Amino acid sequence: MEKNSFHACATCVNFNTQKRKDGMYYFCSRLGYETKPDYQFNCWTPKEQVVRLMEKRKGENLG
């Protein structure tokens, strides 16, 4: 299986951030717990702009 360089929590529609006094807090609204921008889970659903970029890069690689 080909590795997807876009696959990370930060590119998922369920990735959320909160700025707190002690720093940034990253969490997944789908899974319901804290995560990190570069973590990967199988439930990944890319944001629309990420889907467009993946399609663009796929087209560049084909032709």
N, CA and C of each residue as an Amber inpcrd file, in Angstrom:
protein
   189
   0.8360000  -1.1790000   0.0000000   0.0000000   0.0000000   0.0000000
   0.8840000   1.2460000   0.0000000   0.5850000   2.1790000  -0.8680000
   1.3640000   3.3990000  -1.0030000   1.1050000   4.3390000   0.1710000
   2.1900000   4.9000000   0.7120000   2.0540000   5.8220000   1.8430000
   1.5250000   7.1610000   1.3460000   0.5280000   7.6830000   2.0400000
  -0.0700000   8.9680000   1.6950000   0.6170000  10.0440000   2.5170000
   1.3690000  10.9270000   1.8570000   2.1100000  11.9660000   2.5710000
   1.1930000  13.0170000   3.1840000  -0.0740000  13.0360000   2.8090000
  -1.0400000  13.9830000   3.3530000  -1.7180000  13.4600000   4.6150000
  -1.6520000  12.1600000   4.8350000  -2.3970000  11.5270000   5.9260000
  -1.8040000  11.9060000   7.2820000  -2.4680000  12.8200000   7.9540000
  -2.0950000  13.2340000   9.3090000  -3.3020000  13.9140000   9.9430000
  -3.3520000  13.9030000  11.2440000  -4.4910000  14.4980000  11.9390000
  -4.7240000  15.9540000  11.5270000  -3.6660000  16.7170000  11.3410000
  -3.8130000  18.1370000  11.0160000  -4.5520000  18.3730000   9.6990000
  -4.6140000  17.3840000   8.8300000  -5.2920000  17.5280000   7.5440000
  -6.6970000  16.9260000   7.5530000  -7.1540000  16.4690000   8.7140000
  -8.4590000  15.8110000   8.8380000  -9.5520000  16.8040000   9.2310000
 -10.7610000  16.5620000   8.7570000 -11.8970000  17.4260000   9.0720000
 -12.2470000  17.4070000  10.5580000 -11.8300000  16.3830000  11.2740000
 -12.1620000  16.2480000  12.6890000 -11.1000000  16.8200000  13.6280000
 -10.0290000  17.3590000  13.0670000  -8.9370000  17.9170000  13.8680000
  -9.3150000  19.3140000  14.3460000  -9.1860000  19.5330000  15.6450000
  -9.5350000  20.8210000  16.2490000  -8.3970000  21.3140000  17.1230000
  -8.3200000  22.6340000  17.2620000  -7.2950000  23.2390000  18.1050000
  -7.9340000  24.2220000  19.0750000  -7.2880000  24.3640000  20.2000000
  -7.6860000  25.3690000  21.1850000  -6.4160000  26.0180000  21.7110000
  -6.4080000  27.3460000  21.7110000  -5.2810000  28.0570000  22.2920000
  -5.5860000  28.2440000  23.7740000  -4.6870000  27.7410000  24.6150000
  -4.8640000  27.8160000  26.0580000  -3.6950000  28.5850000  26.6700000
  -3.8510000  28.9640000  27.9090000  -2.7740000  29.6820000  28.6050000
  -1.4790000  28.8840000  28.6250000  -1.5870000  27.5650000  28.7300000
  -0.4020000  26.7070000  28.8000000   0.0610000  26.2060000  27.4320000
  -0.5200000  26.7190000  26.3480000  -0.1130000  26.3350000  24.9950000
  -1.2810000  25.8130000  24.1730000  -0.9680000  25.2720000  23.0360000
  -1.9890000  24.7560000  22.1240000  -2.4580000  23.3710000  22.5630000
  -3.7530000  23.1370000  22.3920000  -4.3670000  21.8410000  22.6790000
  -4.9780000  21.3350000  21.3870000  -4.5930000  20.1450000  20.9590000
  -5.0790000  19.5360000  19.7240000  -5.9310000  18.3250000  20.0770000
  -7.0960000  18.2280000  19.4430000  -7.9530000  17.0880000  19.7400000
  -8.7830000  16.6900000  18.5210000  -9.2450000  15.4500000  18.5600000
 -10.0850000  14.8960000  17.5040000 -11.5290000  14.9050000  17.9780000
 -12.3830000  15.6110000  17.2580000 -13.7970000  15.6620000  17.6480000
 -14.5010000  14.3360000  17.3880000 -13.9960000  13.5380000  16.4650000
 -14.6080000  12.2320000  16.1800000 -14.2450000  11.2080000  17.2430000
 -12.9480000  11.1190000  17.5600000 -12.4900000  10.1370000  18.5400000
 -12.6990000  10.6060000  19.9720000 -12.7190000  11.9300000  20.1610000
 -12.9890000  12.4830000  21.4810000 -11.8020000  12.5640000  22.4090000
 -10.5980000  12.5880000  21.8620000  -9.4480000  12.7220000  22.7400000
  -8.3250000  13.5180000  22.0940000  -7.3350000  13.8660000  22.9260000
  -6.2060000  14.6690000  22.4830000  -5.3890000  13.9160000  21.4380000
  -4.8350000  14.6670000  20.5070000  -3.9960000  14.1000000  19.4620000
  -2.8720000  15.0790000  19.1690000  -2.0920000  14.8130000  18.1750000
  -1.0190000  15.6940000  17.7100000  -1.2090000  15.8850000  16.2070000
  -0.7570000  17.0250000  15.6680000  -0.9580000  17.2910000  14.2420000
  -0.4080000  16.1980000  13.3110000   0.6940000  15.5560000  13.7020000
   1.3120000  14.5690000  12.8120000   0.9070000  13.1280000  13.0920000
   0.0220000  12.8980000  14.0480000  -0.4670000  11.5400000  14.3050000
  -1.3200000  11.0700000  13.1260000  -1.4740000   9.7580000  13.0090000
  -2.2880000   9.1650000  11.9560000  -3.2210000   8.1050000  12.5500000
  -4.4760000   8.1330000  12.1110000  -5.4520000   7.1240000  12.5050000
  -6.1680000   6.6380000  11.2460000  -6.7120000   5.4450000  11.2750000
  -7.3860000   4.8690000  10.1150000  -8.6980000   5.5650000   9.7690000
  -9.2320000   6.3590000  10.6920000 -10.5160000   7.0240000  10.4490000
 -10.3460000   8.3640000   9.7270000  -9.1710000   8.6550000   9.2320000
  -8.8310000   9.9200000   8.5910000  -9.7910000  10.2830000   7.4630000
 -10.3550000  11.4940000   7.5430000 -11.1860000  12.0690000   6.4910000
 -10.5690000  13.4090000   6.1200000  -9.9190000  13.4990000   4.9560000
  -9.1930000  14.7230000   4.6120000 -10.1130000  15.9230000   4.4090000
  -9.5850000  17.1000000   4.7570000 -10.2930000  18.3550000   4.5100000
 -10.4090000  18.5500000   3.0030000 -11.4070000  19.3190000   2.5770000
 -11.6700000  19.5170000   1.1420000 -10.4440000  20.0470000   0.3990000
  -9.7410000  21.0180000   0.9880000  -8.5750000  21.5710000   0.2980000
  -7.4590000  20.5350000   0.1640000  -7.3960000  19.5860000   1.0810000
  -6.4080000  18.5110000   1.0010000  -6.7910000  17.5420000  -0.1170000
  -8.0710000  17.2420000  -0.2450000  -8.5490000  16.3800000  -1.3300000
  -8.1850000  17.0000000  -2.6760000  -8.4190000  18.2920000  -2.8360000
  -8.0840000  18.9700000  -4.0930000  -6.5840000  18.9130000  -4.3800000
  -5.7730000  19.1300000  -3.3610000  -4.3240000  19.0840000  -3.5450000
  -3.8610000  17.6750000  -3.9070000  -4.4420000  16.6450000  -3.2760000
  -4.0820000  15.2600000  -3.6140000  -4.4490000  14.9530000  -5.0650000
  -5.6290000  15.4120000  -5.4940000  -6.0450000  15.1760000  -6.8740000
  -5.1320000  15.8930000  -7.8650000  -4.7450000  17.1020000  -7.5280000
  -3.8330000  17.8710000  -8.3870000  -2.4900000  17.1620000  -8.5120000
  -1.9510000  16.7130000  -7.3940000  -0.6460000  16.0280000  -7.4270000
  -0.7270000  14.6890000  -8.1440000  -1.8540000  14.0090000  -7.9970000
  -2.0400000  12.7350000  -8.6950000  -2.0390000  12.9790000 -10.2050000
  -2.7110000  14.0380000 -10.6410000  -2.7300000  14.3900000 -12.0600000
  -1.3650000  14.7700000 -12.5820000  -0.5600000  15.4430000 -11.7730000
   0.7940000  15.8180000 -12.1780000   1.6720000  14.5910000 -12.3380000
   1.4590000  13.5930000 -11.4940000   2.2650000  12.3760000 -11.5620000
   1.8810000  11.4800000 -12.7300000   0.6590000  11.6260000 -13.2250000
   0.2040000  10.7890000 -14.3450000   0.6760000  11.3260000 -15.6890000
   0.8940000  12.6130000 -15.7630000   1.1300000  13.1200000 -17.0770000
   2.2970000  13.9290000 -17.3030000
